[in-house]
N, CA, C and O of each residue as an XYZ file, in Angstrom:
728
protein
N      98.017    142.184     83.014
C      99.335    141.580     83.025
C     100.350    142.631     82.621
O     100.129    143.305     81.615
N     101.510    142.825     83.379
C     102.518    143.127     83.004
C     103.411    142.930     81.836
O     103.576    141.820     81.329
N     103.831    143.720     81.525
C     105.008    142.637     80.458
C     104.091    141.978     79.135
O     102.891    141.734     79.265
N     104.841    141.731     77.853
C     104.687    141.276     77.339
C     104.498    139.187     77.278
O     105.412    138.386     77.473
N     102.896    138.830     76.920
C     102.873    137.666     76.819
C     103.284    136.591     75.723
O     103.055    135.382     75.685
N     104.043    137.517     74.744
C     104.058    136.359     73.905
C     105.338    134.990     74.176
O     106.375    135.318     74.752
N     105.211    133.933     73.854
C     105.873    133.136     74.170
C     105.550    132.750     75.747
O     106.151    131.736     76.101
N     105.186    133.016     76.192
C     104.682    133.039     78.031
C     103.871    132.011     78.286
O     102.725    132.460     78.300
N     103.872    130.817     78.504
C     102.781    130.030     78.828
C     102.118    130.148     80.462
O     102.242    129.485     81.492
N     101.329    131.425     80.040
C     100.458    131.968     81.224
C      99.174    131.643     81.465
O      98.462    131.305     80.519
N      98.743    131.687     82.586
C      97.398    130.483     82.633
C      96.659    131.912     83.781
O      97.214    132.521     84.696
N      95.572    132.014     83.357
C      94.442    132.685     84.344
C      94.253    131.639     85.352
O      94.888    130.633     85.037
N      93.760    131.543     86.191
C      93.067    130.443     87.360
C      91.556    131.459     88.374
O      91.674    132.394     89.166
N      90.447    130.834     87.941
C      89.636    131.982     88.766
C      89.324    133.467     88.585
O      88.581    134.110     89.327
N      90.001    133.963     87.473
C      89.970    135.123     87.268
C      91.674    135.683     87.354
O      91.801    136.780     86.811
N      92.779    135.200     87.849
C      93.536    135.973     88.447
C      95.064    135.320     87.847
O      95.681    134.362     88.313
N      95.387    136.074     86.808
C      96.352    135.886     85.782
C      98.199    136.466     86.707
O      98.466    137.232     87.632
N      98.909    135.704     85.919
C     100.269    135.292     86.537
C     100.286    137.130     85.716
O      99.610    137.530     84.768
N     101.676    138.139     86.827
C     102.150    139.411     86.249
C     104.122    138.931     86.067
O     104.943    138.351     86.778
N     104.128    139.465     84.957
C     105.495    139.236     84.517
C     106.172    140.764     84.551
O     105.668    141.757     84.026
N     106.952    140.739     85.008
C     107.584    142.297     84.842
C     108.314    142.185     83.187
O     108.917    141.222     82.713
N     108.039    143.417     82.593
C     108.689    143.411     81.355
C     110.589    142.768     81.266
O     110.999    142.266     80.220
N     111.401    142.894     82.365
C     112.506    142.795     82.367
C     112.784    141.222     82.757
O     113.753    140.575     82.362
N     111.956    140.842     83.433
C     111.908    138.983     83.705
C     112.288    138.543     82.118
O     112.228    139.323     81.167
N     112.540    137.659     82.068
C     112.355    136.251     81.533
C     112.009    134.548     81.818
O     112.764    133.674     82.243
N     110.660    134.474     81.431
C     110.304    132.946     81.504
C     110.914    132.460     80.393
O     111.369    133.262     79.578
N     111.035    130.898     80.151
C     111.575    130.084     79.443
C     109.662    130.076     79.041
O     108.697    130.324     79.764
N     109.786    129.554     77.145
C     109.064    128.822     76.609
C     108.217    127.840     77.018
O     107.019    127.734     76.755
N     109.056    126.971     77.822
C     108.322    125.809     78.531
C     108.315    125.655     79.791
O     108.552    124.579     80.340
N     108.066    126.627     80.325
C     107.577    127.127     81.722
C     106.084    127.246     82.121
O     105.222    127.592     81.314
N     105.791    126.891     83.624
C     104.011    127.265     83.023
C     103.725    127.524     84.465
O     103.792    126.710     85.386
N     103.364    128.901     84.522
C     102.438    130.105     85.519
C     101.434    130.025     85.383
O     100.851    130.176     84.310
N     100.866    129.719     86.609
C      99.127    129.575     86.604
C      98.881    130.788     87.701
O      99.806    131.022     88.479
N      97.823    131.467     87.779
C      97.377    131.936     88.598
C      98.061    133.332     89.030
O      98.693    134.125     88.331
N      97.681    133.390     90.637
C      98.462    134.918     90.862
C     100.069    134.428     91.579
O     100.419    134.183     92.734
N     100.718    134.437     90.380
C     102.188    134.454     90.256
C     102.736    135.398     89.914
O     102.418    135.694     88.762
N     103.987    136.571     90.699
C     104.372    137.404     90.948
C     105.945    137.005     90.278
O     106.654    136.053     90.603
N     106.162    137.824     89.474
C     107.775    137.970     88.952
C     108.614    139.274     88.751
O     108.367    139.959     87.758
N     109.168    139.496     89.248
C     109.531    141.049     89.539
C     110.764    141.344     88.165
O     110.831    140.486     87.285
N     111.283    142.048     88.123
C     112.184    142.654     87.278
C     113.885    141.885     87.516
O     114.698    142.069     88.421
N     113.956    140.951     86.232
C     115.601    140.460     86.385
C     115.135    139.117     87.069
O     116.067    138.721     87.769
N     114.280    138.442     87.122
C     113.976    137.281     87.584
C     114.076    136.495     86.454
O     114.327    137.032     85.375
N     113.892    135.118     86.556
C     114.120    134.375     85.301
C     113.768    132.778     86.009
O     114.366    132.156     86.887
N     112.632    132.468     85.272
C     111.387    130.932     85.699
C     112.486    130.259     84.324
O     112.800    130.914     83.331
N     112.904    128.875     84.596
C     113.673    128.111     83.356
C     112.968    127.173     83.369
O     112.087    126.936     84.195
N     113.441    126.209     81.987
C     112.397    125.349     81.001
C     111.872    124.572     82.278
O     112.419    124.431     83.372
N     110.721    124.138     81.843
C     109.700    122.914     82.525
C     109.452    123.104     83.952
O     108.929    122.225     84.637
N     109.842    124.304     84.439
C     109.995    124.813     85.927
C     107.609    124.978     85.733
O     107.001    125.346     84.727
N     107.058    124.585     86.957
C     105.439    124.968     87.259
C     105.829    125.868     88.557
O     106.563    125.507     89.476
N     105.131    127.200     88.415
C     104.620    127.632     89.350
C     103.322    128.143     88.919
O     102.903    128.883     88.029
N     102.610    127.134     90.372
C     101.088    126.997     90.428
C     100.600    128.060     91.726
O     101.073    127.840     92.841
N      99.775    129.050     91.557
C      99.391    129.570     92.443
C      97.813    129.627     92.556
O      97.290    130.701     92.258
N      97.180    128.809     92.869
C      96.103    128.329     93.055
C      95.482    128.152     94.715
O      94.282    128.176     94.987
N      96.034    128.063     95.211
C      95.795    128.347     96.608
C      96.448    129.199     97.608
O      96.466    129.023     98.826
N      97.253    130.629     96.580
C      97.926    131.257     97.528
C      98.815    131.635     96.654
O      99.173    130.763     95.863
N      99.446    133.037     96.522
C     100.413    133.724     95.724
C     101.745    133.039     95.583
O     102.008    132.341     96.562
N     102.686    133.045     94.608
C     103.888    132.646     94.421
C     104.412    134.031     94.106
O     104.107    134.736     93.144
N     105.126    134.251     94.938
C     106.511    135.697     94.477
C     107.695    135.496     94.041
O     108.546    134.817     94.615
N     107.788    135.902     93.306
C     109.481    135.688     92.521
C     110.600    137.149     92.485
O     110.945    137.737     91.460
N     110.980    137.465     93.796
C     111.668    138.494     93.711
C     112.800    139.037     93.139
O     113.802    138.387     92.840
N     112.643    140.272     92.978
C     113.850    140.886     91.687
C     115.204    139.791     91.879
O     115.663    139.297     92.908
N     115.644    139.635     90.373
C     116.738    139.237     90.175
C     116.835    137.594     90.771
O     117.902    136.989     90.669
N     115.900    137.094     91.253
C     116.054    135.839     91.340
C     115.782    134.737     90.442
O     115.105    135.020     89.454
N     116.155    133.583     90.573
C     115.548    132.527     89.487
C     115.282    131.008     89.875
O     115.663    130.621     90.980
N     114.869    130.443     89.314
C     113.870    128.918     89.412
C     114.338    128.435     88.216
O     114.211    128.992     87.126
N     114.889    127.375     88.439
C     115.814    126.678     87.569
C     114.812    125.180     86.872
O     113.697    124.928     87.330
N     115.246    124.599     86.101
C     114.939    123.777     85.139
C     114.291    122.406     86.151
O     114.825    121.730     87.031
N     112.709    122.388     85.461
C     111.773    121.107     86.427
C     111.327    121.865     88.013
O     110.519    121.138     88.592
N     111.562    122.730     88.562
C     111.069    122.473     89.626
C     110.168    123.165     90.268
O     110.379    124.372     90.386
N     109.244    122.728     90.702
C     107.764    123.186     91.247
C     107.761    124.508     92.501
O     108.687    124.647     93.299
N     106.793    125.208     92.470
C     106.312    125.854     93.428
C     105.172    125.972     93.619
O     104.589    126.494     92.669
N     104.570    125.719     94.434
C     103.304    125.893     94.751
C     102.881    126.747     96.503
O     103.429    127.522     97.287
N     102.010    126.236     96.424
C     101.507    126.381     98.298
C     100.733    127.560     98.688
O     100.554    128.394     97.800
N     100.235    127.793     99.855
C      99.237    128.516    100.324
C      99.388    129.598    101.185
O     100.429    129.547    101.841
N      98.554    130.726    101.423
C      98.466    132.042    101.567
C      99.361    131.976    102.863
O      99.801    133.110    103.048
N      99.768    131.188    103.746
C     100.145    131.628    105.019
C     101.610    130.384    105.301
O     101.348    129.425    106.027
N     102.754    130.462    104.830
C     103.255    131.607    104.499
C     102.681    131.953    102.458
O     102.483    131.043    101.653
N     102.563    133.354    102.169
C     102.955    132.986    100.749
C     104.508    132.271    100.788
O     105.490    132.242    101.531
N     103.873    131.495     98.954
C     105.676    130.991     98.581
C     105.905    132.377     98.263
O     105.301    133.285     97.692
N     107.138    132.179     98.917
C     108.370    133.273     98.170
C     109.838    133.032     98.201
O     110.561    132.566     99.082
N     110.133    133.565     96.757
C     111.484    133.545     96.413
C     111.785    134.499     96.765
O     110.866    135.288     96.543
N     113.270    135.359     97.614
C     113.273    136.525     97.944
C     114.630    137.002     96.890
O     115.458    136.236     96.396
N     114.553    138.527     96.732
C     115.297    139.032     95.298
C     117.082    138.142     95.882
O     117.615    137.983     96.980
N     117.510    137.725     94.270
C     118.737    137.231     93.883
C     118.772    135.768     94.458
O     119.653    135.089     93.930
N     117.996    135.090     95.452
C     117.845    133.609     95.348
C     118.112    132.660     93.947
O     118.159    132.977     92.759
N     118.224    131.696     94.460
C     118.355    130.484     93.354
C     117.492    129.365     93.981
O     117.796    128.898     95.079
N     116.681    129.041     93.457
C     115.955    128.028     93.248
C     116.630    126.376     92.256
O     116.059    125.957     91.249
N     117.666    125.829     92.758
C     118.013    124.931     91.786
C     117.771    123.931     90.565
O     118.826    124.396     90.133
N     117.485    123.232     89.837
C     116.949    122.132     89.424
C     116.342    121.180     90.205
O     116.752    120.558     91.185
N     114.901    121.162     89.389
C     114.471    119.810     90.250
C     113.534    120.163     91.633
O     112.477    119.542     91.745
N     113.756    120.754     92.264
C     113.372    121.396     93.367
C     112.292    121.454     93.674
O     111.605    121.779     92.706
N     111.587    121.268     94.777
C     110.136    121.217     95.709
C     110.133    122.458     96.422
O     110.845    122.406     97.424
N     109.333    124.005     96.158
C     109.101    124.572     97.058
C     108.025    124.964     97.155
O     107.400    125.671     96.366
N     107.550    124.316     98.648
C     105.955    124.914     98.748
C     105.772    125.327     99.860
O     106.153    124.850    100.929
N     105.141    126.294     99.639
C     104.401    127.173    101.037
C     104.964    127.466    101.941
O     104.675    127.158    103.098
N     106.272    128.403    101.418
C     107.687    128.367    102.525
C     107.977    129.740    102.004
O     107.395    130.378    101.126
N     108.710    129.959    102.531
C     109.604    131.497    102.614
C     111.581    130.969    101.927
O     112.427    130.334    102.556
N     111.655    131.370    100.950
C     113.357    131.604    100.455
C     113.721    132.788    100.918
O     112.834    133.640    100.856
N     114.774    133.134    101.379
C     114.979    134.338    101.606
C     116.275    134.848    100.953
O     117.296    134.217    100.682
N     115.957    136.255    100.751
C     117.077    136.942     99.637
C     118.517    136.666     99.481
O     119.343    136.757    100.389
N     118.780    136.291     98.148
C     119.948    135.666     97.758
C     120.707    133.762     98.536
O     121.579    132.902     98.417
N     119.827    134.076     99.081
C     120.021    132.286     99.069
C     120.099    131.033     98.135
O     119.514    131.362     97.103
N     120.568    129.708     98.018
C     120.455    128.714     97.160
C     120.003    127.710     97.483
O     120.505    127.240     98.504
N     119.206    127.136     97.012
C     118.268    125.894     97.054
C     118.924    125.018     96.057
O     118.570    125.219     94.895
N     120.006    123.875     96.301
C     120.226    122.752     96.136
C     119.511    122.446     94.981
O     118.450    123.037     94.780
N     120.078    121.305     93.889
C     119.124    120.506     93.058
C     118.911    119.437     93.590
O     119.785    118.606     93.835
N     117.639    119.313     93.854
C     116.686    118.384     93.854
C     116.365    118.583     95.336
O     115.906    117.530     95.779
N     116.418    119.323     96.060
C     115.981    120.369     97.582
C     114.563    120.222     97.428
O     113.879    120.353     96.413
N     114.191    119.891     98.749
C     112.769    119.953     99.071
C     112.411    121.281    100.144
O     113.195    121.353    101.091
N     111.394    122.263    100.107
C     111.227    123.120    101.404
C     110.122    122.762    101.540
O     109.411    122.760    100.535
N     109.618    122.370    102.697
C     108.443    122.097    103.002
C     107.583    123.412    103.565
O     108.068    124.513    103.820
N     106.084    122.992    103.703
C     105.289    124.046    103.913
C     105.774    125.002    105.759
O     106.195    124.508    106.805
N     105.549    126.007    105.507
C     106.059    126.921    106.386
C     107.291    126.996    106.712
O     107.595    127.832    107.563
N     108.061    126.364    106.277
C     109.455    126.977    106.260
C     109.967    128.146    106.031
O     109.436    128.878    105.196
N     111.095    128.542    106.726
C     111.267    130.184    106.540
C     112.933    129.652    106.374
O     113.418    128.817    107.137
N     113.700    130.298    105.236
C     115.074    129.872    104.940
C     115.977    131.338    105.121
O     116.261    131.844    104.036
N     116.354    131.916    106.057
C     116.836    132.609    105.532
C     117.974    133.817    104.526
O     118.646    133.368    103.598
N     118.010    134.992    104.821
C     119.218    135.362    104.000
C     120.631    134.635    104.176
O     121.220    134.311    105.207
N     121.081    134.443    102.448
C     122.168    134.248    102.217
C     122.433    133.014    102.666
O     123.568    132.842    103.110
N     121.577    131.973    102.672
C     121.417    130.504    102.985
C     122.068    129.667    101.912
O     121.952    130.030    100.742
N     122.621    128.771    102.161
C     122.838    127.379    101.385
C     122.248    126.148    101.415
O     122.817    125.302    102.106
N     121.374    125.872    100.912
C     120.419    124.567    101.261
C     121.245    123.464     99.997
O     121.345    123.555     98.774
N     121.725    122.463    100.987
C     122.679    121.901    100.031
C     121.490    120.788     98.971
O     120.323    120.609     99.321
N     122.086    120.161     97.699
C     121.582    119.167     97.003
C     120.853    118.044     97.772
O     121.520    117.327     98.519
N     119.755    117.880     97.660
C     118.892    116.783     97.845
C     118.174    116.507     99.273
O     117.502    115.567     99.698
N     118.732    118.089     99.986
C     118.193    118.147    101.047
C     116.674    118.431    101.176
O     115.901    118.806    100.295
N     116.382    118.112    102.731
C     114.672    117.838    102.521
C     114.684    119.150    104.012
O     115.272    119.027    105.086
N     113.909    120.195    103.586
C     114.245    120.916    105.352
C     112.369    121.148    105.548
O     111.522    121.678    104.830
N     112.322    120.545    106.711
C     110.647    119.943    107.001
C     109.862    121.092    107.688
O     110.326    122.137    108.144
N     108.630    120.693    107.665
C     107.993    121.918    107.827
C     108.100    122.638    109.099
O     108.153    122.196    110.247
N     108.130    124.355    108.467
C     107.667    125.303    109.529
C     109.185    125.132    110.310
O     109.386    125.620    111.422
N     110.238    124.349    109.538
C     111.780    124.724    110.231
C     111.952    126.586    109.861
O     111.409    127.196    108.940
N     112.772    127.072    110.800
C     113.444    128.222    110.382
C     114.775    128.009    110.716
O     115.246    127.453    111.708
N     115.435    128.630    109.564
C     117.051    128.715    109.453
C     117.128    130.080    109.437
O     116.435    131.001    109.006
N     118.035    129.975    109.953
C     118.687    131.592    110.453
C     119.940    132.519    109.503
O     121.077    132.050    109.450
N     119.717    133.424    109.011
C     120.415    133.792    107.975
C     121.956    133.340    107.783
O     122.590    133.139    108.819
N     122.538    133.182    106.680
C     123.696    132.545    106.463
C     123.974    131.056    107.045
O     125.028    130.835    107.642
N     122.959    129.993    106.848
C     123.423    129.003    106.923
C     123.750    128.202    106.248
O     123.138    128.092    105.186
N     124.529    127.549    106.456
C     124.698    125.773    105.015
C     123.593    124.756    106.410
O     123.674    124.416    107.590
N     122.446    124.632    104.981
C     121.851    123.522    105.685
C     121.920    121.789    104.889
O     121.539    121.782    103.719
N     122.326    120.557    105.414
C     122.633    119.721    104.606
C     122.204    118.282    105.187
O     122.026    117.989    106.369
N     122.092    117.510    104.123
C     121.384    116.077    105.160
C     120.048    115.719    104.291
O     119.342    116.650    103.903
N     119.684    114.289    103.970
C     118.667    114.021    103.120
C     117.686    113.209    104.001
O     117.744    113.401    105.215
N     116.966    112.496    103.607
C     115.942    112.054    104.385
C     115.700    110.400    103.549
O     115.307    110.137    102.413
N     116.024    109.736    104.403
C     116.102    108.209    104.187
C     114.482    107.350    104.770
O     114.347    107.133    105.974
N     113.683    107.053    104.049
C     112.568    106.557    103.773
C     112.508    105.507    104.832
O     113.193    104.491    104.709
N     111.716    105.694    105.885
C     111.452    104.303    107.322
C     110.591    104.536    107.357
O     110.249    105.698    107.139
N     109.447    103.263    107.746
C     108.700    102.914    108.323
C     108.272    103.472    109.543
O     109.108    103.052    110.343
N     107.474    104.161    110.157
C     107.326    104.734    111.386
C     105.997    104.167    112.367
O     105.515    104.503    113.448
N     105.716    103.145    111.362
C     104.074    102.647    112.508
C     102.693    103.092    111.441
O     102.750    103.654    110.347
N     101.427    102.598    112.232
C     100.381    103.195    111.514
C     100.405    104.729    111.212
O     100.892    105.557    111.981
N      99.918    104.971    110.197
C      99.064    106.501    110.305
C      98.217    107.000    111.755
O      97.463    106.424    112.539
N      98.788    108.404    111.643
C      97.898    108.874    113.110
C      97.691    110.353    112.537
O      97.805    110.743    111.375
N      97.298    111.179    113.889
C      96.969    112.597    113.179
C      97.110    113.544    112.073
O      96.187    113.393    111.273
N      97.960    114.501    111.726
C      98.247    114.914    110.264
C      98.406    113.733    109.272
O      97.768    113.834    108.224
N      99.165    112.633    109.457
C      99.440    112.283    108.348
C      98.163    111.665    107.572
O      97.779    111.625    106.403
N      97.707    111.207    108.818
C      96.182    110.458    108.225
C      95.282    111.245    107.735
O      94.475    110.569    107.098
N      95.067    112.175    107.723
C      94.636    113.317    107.664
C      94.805    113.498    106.213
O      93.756    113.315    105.595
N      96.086    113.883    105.308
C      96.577    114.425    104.636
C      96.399    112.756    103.815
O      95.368    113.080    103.225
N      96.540    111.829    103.529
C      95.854    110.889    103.227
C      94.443    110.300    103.272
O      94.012    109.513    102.429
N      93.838    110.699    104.211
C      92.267    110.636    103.579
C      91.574    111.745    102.889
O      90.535    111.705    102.230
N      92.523    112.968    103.227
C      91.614    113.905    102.454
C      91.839    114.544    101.406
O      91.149    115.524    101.125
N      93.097    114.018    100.419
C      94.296    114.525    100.022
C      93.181    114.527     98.498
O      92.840    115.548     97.899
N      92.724    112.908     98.085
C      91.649    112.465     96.800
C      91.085    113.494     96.467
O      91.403    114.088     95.436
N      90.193    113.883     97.227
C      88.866    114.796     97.551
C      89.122    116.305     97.031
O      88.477    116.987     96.235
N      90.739    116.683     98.044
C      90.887    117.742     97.617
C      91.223    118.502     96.098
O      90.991    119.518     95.443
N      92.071    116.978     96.069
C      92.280    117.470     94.166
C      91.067    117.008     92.990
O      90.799    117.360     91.842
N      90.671    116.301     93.692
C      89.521    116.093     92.682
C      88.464    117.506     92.439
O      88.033    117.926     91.365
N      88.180    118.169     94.119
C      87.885    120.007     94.041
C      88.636    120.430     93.345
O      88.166    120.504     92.210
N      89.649    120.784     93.418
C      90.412    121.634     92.646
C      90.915    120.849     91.028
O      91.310    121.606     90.141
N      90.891    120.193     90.914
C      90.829    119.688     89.490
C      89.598    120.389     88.685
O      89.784    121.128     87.718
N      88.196    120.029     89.260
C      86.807    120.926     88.882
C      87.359    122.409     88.650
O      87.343    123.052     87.600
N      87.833    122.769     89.860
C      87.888    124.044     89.730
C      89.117    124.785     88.240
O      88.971    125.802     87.562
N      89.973    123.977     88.226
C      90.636    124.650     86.833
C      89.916    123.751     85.669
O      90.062    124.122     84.504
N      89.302    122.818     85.892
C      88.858    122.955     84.656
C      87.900    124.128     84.153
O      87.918    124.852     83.157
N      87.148    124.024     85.137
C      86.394    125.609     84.810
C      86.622    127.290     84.846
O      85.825    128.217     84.700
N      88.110    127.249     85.112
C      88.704    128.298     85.055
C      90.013    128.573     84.367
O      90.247    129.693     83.913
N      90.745    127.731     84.289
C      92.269    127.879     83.437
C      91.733    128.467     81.874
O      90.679    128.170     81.313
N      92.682    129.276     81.442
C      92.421    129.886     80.702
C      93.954    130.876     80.370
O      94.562    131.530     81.217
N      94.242    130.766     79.197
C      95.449    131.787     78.676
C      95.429    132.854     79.021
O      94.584    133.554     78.464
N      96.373    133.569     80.153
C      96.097    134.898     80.432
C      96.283    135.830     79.195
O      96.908    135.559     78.170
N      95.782    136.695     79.417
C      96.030    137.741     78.437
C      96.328    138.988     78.753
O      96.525    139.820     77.867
């Protein structure tokens, strides 16, 4: 590990401990699991999880992840924050691409494979769905109002029957591996 851990609530996962650049700052009540990447001048705030358990989380120079909100997601795309982004309060980003100096809305959802790019505005409470790409310098805006669409069919059913299973694996799996990085 990079950087000094004290105060750091850093978590090994599998062997493979979160690196803090000495010049970052995490908040106290922040919590890095795994191979989570924080570069120099970045800054993770209180109660913010980034979980990297199925795939790297990057936190590029000078950017930050604001108070409550999650990152997670998997190797293809890695999550990444790109340097001087904002990550707002509240916020859902998984398995998507931020791109440098952009803002993510409080309470913004990015869904998996999304690519946002430079110098973006993703307004408050917006939801931008998967594997969208935005094209540098946009205001993207608009929320997502909860309907009924019919039975379950392909992905979704999918992602509901197998969703139990999967965390119940990976539940096993940090229990037998989480561990205070050091």
């Amino acid at each position: 590990m990079i950087g000094q851990a004290r105060d750091m609530p850093l978590f090994a996962f599998e062997g493979v401990s979160p690196t803090v650049h000495p010049d970052a700052w995490i908040a106290p009540t922040a919590t890095l699991v795994g191979d989570v990447r924080v570069e120099a001048d970045a800054s993770i705030w209180y109660n913010a999880v980034l979980r990297a358990d199925l795939g790297p989380i990057i936190v590029r120079a000078g950017a930050n992840v604001q108070d409550g909100s999650v990152l997670h997601g998997g190797d293809d795309p890695a999550t990444e924050v790109g340097a001087g982004a904002t990550i707002g309060h509240l916020c859902v980003v998984h398995g998507c691409v931020i791109g440098p100096e952009s803002v993510v809305g409080n309470g913004a959802t990015i869904q998996d494979g999304a690519r946002i790019g430079a110098r973006c505005l993703v307004g408050a409470g917006a939801t931008v769905p998967p594997n969208k790409i935005v094209e540098d310098g946009t205001l993207v805006l608009g929320d997502v109002t909860a309907t009924p669409r019919g039975p379950l069919t392909g992905s979704a059913a999918w992602w509901v029957r197998t969703n139990p299973e999967t965390y119940r694996i990976l539940a096993r799996r940090h229990r037998a591996s989480v561990e205070p990085a050091r």
